[in-house]
CSV table of C-alpha atoms and ligand atoms in Angstrom, one decimal:
chain,number,residue,atom,x,y,z
W,1,MET,CA,0.0,0.0,0.0
W,2,VAL,CA,1.3,3.4,-1.0
W,3,LEU,CA,0.5,6.4,1.2
W,4,LEU,CA,-0.6,9.4,-0.9
W,5,ASP,CA,1.4,12.0,1.0
W,6,GLY,CA,-0.3,15.3,0.4
W,7,LYS,CA,2.0,17.0,2.9
W,8,GLU,CA,5.1,16.1,0.8
W,9,VAL,CA,3.5,16.7,-2.6
W,10,SER,CA,2.2,20.1,-1.4
W,11,ARG,CA,5.6,21.0,0.0
W,12,GLN,CA,7.2,20.3,-3.4
W,13,ILE,CA,4.6,22.4,-5.3
W,14,ARG,CA,5.0,25.3,-2.7
W,15,ALA,CA,8.8,25.2,-3.3
W,16,GLN,CA,8.2,25.5,-7.1
W,17,ILE,CA,5.8,28.4,-6.6
W,18,ALA,CA,8.2,30.2,-4.2
W,19,LEU,CA,11.0,29.8,-6.7
W,20,GLU,CA,8.8,31.3,-9.5
W,21,VAL,CA,7.7,34.2,-7.2
W,22,SER,CA,11.3,35.0,-6.2
W,23,GLY,CA,12.2,35.1,-9.9
W,24,LEU,CA,9.3,37.5,-10.6
W,25,ILE,CA,10.4,39.8,-7.8
W,26,GLY,CA,14.0,39.6,-8.9
W,27,ASN,CA,12.9,40.8,-12.3
W,28,GLY,CA,11.2,43.9,-10.7
W,29,LYS,CA,7.6,42.6,-11.0
W,30,ARG,CA,5.1,42.7,-8.1
W,31,ALA,CA,4.2,39.6,-6.2
W,32,PRO,CA,0.9,37.7,-6.8
W,33,HIS,CA,-1.8,39.1,-4.4
W,34,LEU,CA,-4.7,37.2,-2.8
W,35,ALA,CA,-7.4,39.0,-1.0
W,36,ALA,CA,-9.8,37.3,1.4
W,37,VAL,CA,-13.0,38.6,2.9
W,38,LEU,CA,-14.1,37.3,6.3
W,39,VAL,CA,-17.5,38.2,7.6
W,40,GLY,CA,-18.2,37.6,11.4
W,41,ASP,CA,-16.0,35.8,13.9
W,42,ASP,CA,-16.6,32.1,13.3
W,43,PRO,CA,-13.4,30.5,14.9
W,44,ALA,CA,-13.2,27.8,12.1
W,45,SER,CA,-13.4,30.4,9.4
W,46,GLN,CA,-10.8,32.6,11.1
W,47,THR,CA,-8.4,29.6,11.3
W,48,TYR,CA,-9.0,28.8,7.6
W,49,VAL,CA,-8.2,32.4,6.6
W,50,SER,CA,-5.1,32.5,8.8
W,51,ASN,CA,-3.9,29.2,7.3
W,52,LYS,CA,-4.4,30.7,3.8
W,53,GLU,CA,-2.5,33.8,4.8
W,54,LYS,CA,0.4,31.8,6.2
W,55,ALA,CA,0.6,29.7,3.0
W,56,CYS,CA,0.6,32.8,0.8
W,57,ARG,CA,3.3,34.6,2.8
W,58,GLU,CA,5.5,31.5,2.8
W,59,VAL,CA,5.6,31.4,-1.0
W,60,GLY,CA,6.1,35.2,-1.2
W,61,PHE,CA,2.5,36.2,-2.2
W,62,LEU,CA,0.9,39.3,-0.9
W,63,PHE,CA,-2.2,38.7,1.2
W,64,SER,CA,-4.9,41.1,2.3
W,65,VAL,CA,-7.8,40.3,4.6
W,66,TYR,CA,-11.0,42.4,4.8
W,67,ARG,CA,-12.6,41.6,8.2
W,68,LEU,CA,-16.3,42.6,8.3
W,69,PRO,CA,-18.7,42.4,11.3
W,70,ASP,CA,-21.5,39.8,11.5
W,71,SER,CA,-24.0,42.6,11.0
W,72,THR,CA,-22.7,43.4,7.4
W,73,THR,CA,-25.5,43.4,4.9
W,74,GLY,CA,-25.5,41.6,1.6
W,75,GLU,CA,-25.3,45.0,-0.2
W,76,GLU,CA,-22.3,46.1,1.9
W,77,LEU,CA,-20.5,42.9,1.2
W,78,THR,CA,-21.2,43.2,-2.5
W,79,GLU,CA,-19.7,46.7,-2.4
W,80,VAL,CA,-16.5,45.3,-0.7
W,81,VAL,CA,-16.3,42.6,-3.4
W,82,ASP,CA,-16.8,45.2,-6.1
W,83,PHE,CA,-14.0,47.3,-4.6
W,84,ILE,CA,-11.6,44.4,-4.6
W,85,ASN,CA,-12.7,43.4,-8.2
W,86,LYS,CA,-11.6,46.8,-9.4
W,87,ASP,CA,-8.2,46.8,-7.6
W,88,ASN,CA,-5.7,46.0,-10.3
W,89,GLU,CA,-3.1,45.0,-7.7
W,90,VAL,CA,-5.2,42.1,-6.5
W,91,ASP,CA,-5.2,38.9,-8.5
W,92,GLY,CA,-7.4,36.5,-6.5
W,93,LEU,CA,-10.4,37.1,-4.3
W,94,ILE,CA,-12.0,34.7,-1.9
W,95,VAL,CA,-15.0,35.2,0.3
W,96,GLN,CA,-14.7,32.8,3.2
W,97,LEU,CA,-17.8,30.6,3.6
W,98,PRO,CA,-20.1,30.1,5.4
W,99,LEU,CA,-21.6,33.6,5.4
W,100,PRO,CA,-24.0,34.7,8.1
W,101,PRO,CA,-27.5,33.3,7.3
W,102,HIS,CA,-28.9,36.7,6.2
W,103,ILE,CA,-26.5,36.9,3.3
W,104,SER,CA,-27.0,34.8,0.2
W,105,PRO,CA,-23.7,33.1,-0.7
W,106,THR,CA,-24.9,32.6,-4.3
W,107,ARG,CA,-25.4,36.4,-4.8
W,108,ILE,CA,-22.0,37.1,-3.3
W,109,ILE,CA,-20.2,34.5,-5.4
W,110,GLU,CA,-21.8,35.8,-8.5
W,111,ALA,CA,-20.5,39.3,-7.6
W,112,ILE,CA,-16.9,38.1,-7.8
W,113,ASP,CA,-15.1,38.9,-11.0
W,114,PRO,CA,-14.7,35.4,-12.6
W,115,SER,CA,-11.1,36.3,-13.5
W,116,LYS,CA,-10.3,36.7,-9.8
W,117,ASP,CA,-12.5,33.8,-8.6
W,118,VAL,CA,-9.6,31.6,-7.4
W,119,ASP,CA,-12.0,29.4,-5.4
W,120,GLY,CA,-13.6,28.4,-8.7
W,121,TYR,CA,-17.2,28.8,-7.3
W,122,HIS,CA,-18.5,31.4,-9.7
W,123,PRO,CA,-21.1,29.8,-12.1
W,124,LEU,CA,-19.0,30.9,-15.1
W,125,ASN,CA,-16.0,29.0,-13.8
W,126,PHE,CA,-18.1,26.0,-12.8
W,127,GLY,CA,-19.7,26.0,-16.3
W,128,ARG,CA,-16.4,26.3,-18.0
W,129,MET,CA,-15.1,23.4,-15.9
W,130,ALA,CA,-18.0,21.3,-16.9
W,131,LEU,CA,-17.4,22.1,-20.6
W,132,ASN,CA,-13.7,21.3,-20.2
W,133,LEU,CA,-12.7,24.9,-21.0
W,134,PRO,CA,-9.9,26.8,-19.2
W,135,SER,CA,-11.3,27.8,-15.7
W,136,PHE,CA,-10.3,28.0,-12.1
W,137,LEU,CA,-11.0,24.6,-10.5
W,138,PRO,CA,-12.3,24.5,-6.9
W,139,ALA,CA,-9.3,23.9,-4.6
W,140,THR,CA,-10.1,20.5,-3.1
W,141,PRO,CA,-11.0,18.8,-6.4
W,142,LEU,CA,-7.9,20.4,-8.0
W,143,GLY,CA,-5.8,19.1,-5.1
W,144,ILE,CA,-7.2,15.6,-5.7
W,145,LEU,CA,-6.3,15.8,-9.4
W,146,LYS,CA,-2.8,16.9,-8.4
W,147,ILE,CA,-2.2,14.1,-6.0
W,148,LEU,CA,-3.5,11.5,-8.6
W,149,GLU,CA,-1.2,13.1,-11.2
W,150,HIS,CA,1.9,13.2,-8.8
W,151,TYR,CA,1.6,9.5,-8.0
W,152,ARG,CA,0.8,8.7,-11.7
W,153,ILE,CA,-2.4,6.9,-10.8
W,154,GLU,CA,-4.0,5.5,-13.9
W,155,THR,CA,-7.6,6.9,-14.2
W,156,ASP,CA,-8.4,6.2,-17.8
W,157,GLY,CA,-11.4,3.8,-18.1
W,158,LYS,CA,-11.4,3.2,-14.3
W,159,SER,CA,-14.6,3.0,-12.3
W,160,CYS,CA,-14.7,5.9,-9.8
W,161,VAL,CA,-17.2,6.3,-7.0
W,162,VAL,CA,-17.6,9.6,-5.3
W,163,ILE,CA,-19.5,9.7,-2.0
W,164,GLY,CA,-20.9,13.2,-1.6
W,165,ARG,CA,-22.4,15.7,-4.0
W,166,SER,CA,-21.5,19.0,-2.5
W,167,GLN,CA,-20.9,22.0,-4.8
W,168,THR,CA,-17.4,22.4,-3.5
W,169,VAL,CA,-16.1,18.8,-3.5
W,170,GLY,CA,-18.3,15.9,-4.6
W,171,THR,CA,-20.0,17.4,-7.7
W,172,PRO,CA,-16.9,19.1,-9.2
W,173,VAL,CA,-14.6,16.2,-8.6
W,174,SER,CA,-17.1,13.9,-10.3
W,175,LEU,CA,-17.2,16.1,-13.3
W,176,LEU,CA,-13.5,16.5,-13.4
W,177,LEU,CA,-12.8,12.8,-13.3
W,178,SER,CA,-15.4,12.0,-16.0
W,179,ARG,CA,-14.0,14.7,-18.4
W,180,LYS,CA,-12.0,13.7,-21.5
W,181,SER,CA,-8.7,14.6,-19.7
W,182,THR,CA,-5.8,13.3,-17.7
W,183,PRO,CA,-6.5,12.6,-14.9
W,184,GLY,CA,-10.0,11.8,-16.1
W,185,ASN,CA,-11.8,9.5,-18.4
W,186,CYS,CA,-13.3,7.6,-15.5
W,187,THR,CA,-16.7,6.1,-15.4
W,188,VAL,CA,-18.1,8.0,-12.4
W,189,THR,CA,-20.9,7.1,-10.0
W,190,ILE,CA,-22.0,9.8,-7.5
W,191,CYS,CA,-23.5,8.6,-4.3
W,192,HIS,CA,-25.2,10.8,-1.7
W,193,SER,CA,-27.4,10.6,1.4
W,194,ARG,CA,-30.3,9.2,-0.6
W,195,SER,CA,-28.3,6.5,-2.4
W,196,HIS,CA,-29.3,2.9,-1.9
W,197,ASN,CA,-26.9,0.0,-1.8
W,198,LEU,CA,-23.9,2.2,-0.9
W,199,VAL,CA,-21.7,-0.8,0.1
W,200,GLU,CA,-22.4,-2.6,-3.1
W,201,ILE,CA,-21.6,0.5,-5.2
W,202,SER,CA,-18.5,1.7,-3.4
W,203,SER,CA,-17.0,-1.8,-3.2
W,204,GLY,CA,-16.9,-2.0,-7.0
W,205,ALA,CA,-14.8,1.2,-7.3
W,206,ASP,CA,-11.3,1.2,-8.6
W,207,ILE,CA,-11.0,4.8,-7.3
W,208,LEU,CA,-13.1,5.7,-4.2
W,209,ILE,CA,-13.4,9.4,-3.2
W,210,VAL,CA,-15.2,10.0,0.1
W,211,ALA,CA,-16.5,13.5,0.8
W,212,ALA,CA,-19.5,12.7,3.0
W,213,GLY,CA,-18.6,14.6,6.2
W,214,ARG,CA,-19.3,11.4,8.3
W,215,PRO,CA,-16.5,10.4,10.6
W,216,GLU,CA,-15.1,6.9,9.6
W,217,MET,CA,-18.2,5.9,7.7
W,218,VAL,CA,-16.3,3.9,5.2
W,219,GLY,CA,-15.1,0.5,6.5
W,220,ALA,CA,-13.2,-2.4,4.8
W,221,ASP,CA,-16.5,-3.9,3.4
W,222,MET,CA,-17.0,-0.7,1.3
W,223,VAL,CA,-13.6,-0.9,-0.4
W,224,LYS,CA,-12.4,-3.1,-3.3
W,225,GLU,CA,-9.2,-4.9,-2.8
W,226,GLY,CA,-6.3,-3.0,-4.6
W,227,SER,CA,-8.3,0.2,-5.1
W,228,VAL,CA,-7.3,3.8,-4.6
W,229,VAL,CA,-9.0,5.6,-1.7
W,230,ILE,CA,-9.1,9.4,-1.4
W,231,ASP,CA,-10.5,10.6,2.0
W,232,VAL,CA,-11.6,14.2,1.9
W,233,GLY,CA,-13.3,14.2,5.3
W,234,ILE,CA,-11.7,15.8,8.3
W,235,HIS,CA,-13.1,15.6,11.8
W,236,ARG,CA,-11.9,16.2,15.3
W,237,LEU,CA,-13.1,13.4,17.6
W,238,THR,CA,-12.8,13.4,21.4
W,239,ASP,CA,-10.3,10.8,22.5
W,240,ALA,CA,-9.4,10.5,26.1
W,241,ASN,CA,-6.5,8.2,25.2
W,242,THR,CA,-4.5,10.9,23.4
W,243,LYS,CA,-2.5,13.7,25.1
W,244,LYS,CA,-4.5,16.4,23.4
W,245,GLY,CA,-7.8,14.8,24.3
W,246,TYR,CA,-8.9,14.5,20.7
W,247,ARG,CA,-7.8,12.9,17.4
W,248,ILE,CA,-8.1,14.0,13.8
W,249,THR,CA,-9.8,11.5,11.5
W,250,GLY,CA,-11.4,11.3,8.1
W,251,ASP,CA,-14.5,9.7,6.5
W,252,VAL,CA,-12.6,6.4,6.2
W,253,LYS,CA,-11.7,3.9,8.9
W,254,PHE,CA,-8.0,4.2,7.9
W,255,ASP,CA,-6.6,1.2,9.9
W,256,LYS,CA,-9.2,-1.2,8.5
W,257,VAL,CA,-9.3,0.1,5.0
W,258,ALA,CA,-5.6,0.9,4.2
W,259,PRO,CA,-4.4,-2.8,4.1
W,260,ARG,CA,-7.0,-3.4,1.3
W,261,THR,CA,-5.9,-0.5,-0.9
W,262,SER,CA,-3.1,0.0,-3.4
W,263,HIS,CA,-3.0,3.8,-2.5
W,264,ILE,CA,-4.7,5.8,0.2
W,265,THR,CA,-4.6,9.4,1.5
W,266,PRO,CA,-4.1,9.8,5.3
W,267,VAL,CA,-6.0,12.2,7.5
W,268,PRO,CA,-4.4,14.5,8.4
W,269,GLY,CA,-1.7,15.0,5.7
W,270,GLY,CA,-3.6,13.9,2.6
W,271,VAL,CA,-6.2,16.1,0.8
W,272,GLY,CA,-6.0,19.0,3.3
W,273,PRO,CA,-2.5,20.3,2.4
W,274,MET,CA,-3.4,19.8,-1.3
W,275,THR,CA,-6.4,22.1,-0.9
W,276,VAL,CA,-4.3,25.0,0.4
W,277,VAL,CA,-1.6,24.6,-2.3
W,278,SER,CA,-4.3,24.5,-5.0
W,279,LEU,CA,-5.5,27.9,-3.9
W,280,LEU,CA,-1.9,29.2,-4.4
W,281,LEU,CA,-1.8,27.6,-7.9
W,282,ASN,CA,-5.0,29.3,-8.8
W,283,THR,CA,-3.8,32.6,-7.5
W,284,LEU,CA,-0.6,32.3,-9.6
W,285,LYS,CA,-2.8,31.4,-12.6
W,286,ALA,CA,-4.9,34.5,-12.1
W,287,TYR,CA,-1.7,36.6,-11.8
W,288,LYS,CA,-0.4,35.2,-15.0
W,289,LYS,CA,-3.8,35.7,-16.7
W,290,GLU,CA,-3.8,32.1,-17.8
W,291,VAL,CA,-7.5,31.6,-17.6
W,292,TYR,CA,-8.9,34.9,-18.7
W,293,CYS,CA,-6.6,37.2,-20.8
N,1,NAD,P1,-21.2,18.6,2.6
N,1,NAD,O1,-21.8,18.4,4.0
N,1,NAD,O2,-21.5,19.8,1.9
N,1,NAD,O3,-21.7,17.4,1.7
N,1,NAD,C1,-21.7,16.1,2.1
N,1,NAD,C2,-22.3,15.2,1.1
N,1,NAD,O4,-22.2,13.8,1.5
N,1,NAD,C3,-23.7,15.5,0.7
N,1,NAD,O5,-23.9,15.6,-0.7
N,1,NAD,C4,-24.5,14.3,1.3
N,1,NAD,O6,-25.6,13.9,0.4
N,1,NAD,C5,-23.5,13.2,1.3
N,1,NAD,N1,-23.7,12.3,2.4
N,1,NAD,C6,-23.8,12.5,3.7
N,1,NAD,N2,-24.0,11.4,4.4
N,1,NAD,C7,-24.0,10.4,3.6
N,1,NAD,C8,-24.1,9.0,3.7
N,1,NAD,N3,-24.3,8.4,4.9
N,1,NAD,N4,-24.0,8.3,2.6
N,1,NAD,C9,-23.8,8.8,1.4
N,1,NAD,N5,-23.6,10.1,1.2
N,1,NAD,C10,-23.7,10.9,2.3
N,1,NAD,O7,-19.7,18.3,2.8
N,1,NAD,P2,-18.4,18.8,2.0
N,1,NAD,O8,-18.2,20.3,2.1
N,1,NAD,O9,-18.4,18.2,0.6
N,1,NAD,O10,-17.3,18.1,2.9
N,1,NAD,C11,-17.2,16.7,3.1
N,1,NAD,C12,-16.1,16.5,4.1
N,1,NAD,O11,-14.9,16.9,3.6
N,1,NAD,C13,-16.3,17.2,5.4
N,1,NAD,O12,-15.8,16.4,6.5
N,1,NAD,C14,-15.4,18.4,5.3
N,1,NAD,O13,-14.9,18.9,6.5
N,1,NAD,C15,-14.3,17.8,4.5
N,1,NAD,N6,-13.6,18.8,3.6
N,1,NAD,C16,-12.2,18.7,3.7
N,1,NAD,C17,-11.5,19.5,2.9
N,1,NAD,C18,-10.0,19.4,2.9
N,1,NAD,O14,-9.3,20.3,2.4
N,1,NAD,N7,-9.5,18.4,3.5
N,1,NAD,C19,-12.1,20.4,2.0
N,1,NAD,C20,-13.5,20.5,2.0
N,1,NAD,C21,-14.2,19.6,2.8
């Protein structure tokens, strides 16, 4: 069994990005610049934004964060998005989700200039992705493609089961792996909370991608011998037997499943680090105007 080491792969990609950025700066150019908008004081969102800031700074990107109170209206937030859209010194713009319940995330995402939409959530980017046209790919699905690519995992003609149909993970990764592309050309089945016979379906997969948000729901009976398992889930479970009092786990029972697989991502250290580095790759793409000229 080969461990798909997202930490190491992302380290290598970050080193390449940092080298490219230092070359740009050495040639008198400005650094790529990512702006994040954070509404309210949700601790998880604050942590996500500070992780993104740290990752940006480490590779030499500029990073700005616009912190707005929970009471911000949809109109006010749209104005901030519009202001950043017009700033020629900002390449990428992300609005940290979730937003407070009184603000429609769809409206806000639609207000982002698609050429700065490095999260790849704007309908124009999502549509272009589905049509196999140049676009910003959502970070987690892009990270999954990058890890498959790095380990030269054959996807052509393989049967791929994706558990989960969220707009940010399950649905886009299903589209990406079914596209005429490399990685891609899979025969994809999408499962979700209303699916019947999940065990039967998932245990037929050559490549199983789990993004259900259910701690350790996938056991050995759901996995085909010799398959590739990508665990997107991330959970903190109370565990009195550990020093910290908790342990981090995924949607897969790693100890039971890993021996059956040919390749598997650990949690932590699998998909998570690949997600952050994918945002950096998209920001660099936006800076270089590779998607929209
Ligand atoms: P989500 O809650 O938006 O979607 C979960 C999906 O799983 C839904 O489509 C639902 O229908 C399906 N589902 C739920 N229970 C199921 C069941 N018992 N059987 C079959 N399908 C079921 O979640 P999401 O945003 O896609 O995230 C999924 C998990 O991945 C979460 O644990 C999240 O924290 C994690 N995540 C990790 C990263 C990362 O970078 N590592 C990024 C995004 C999400």
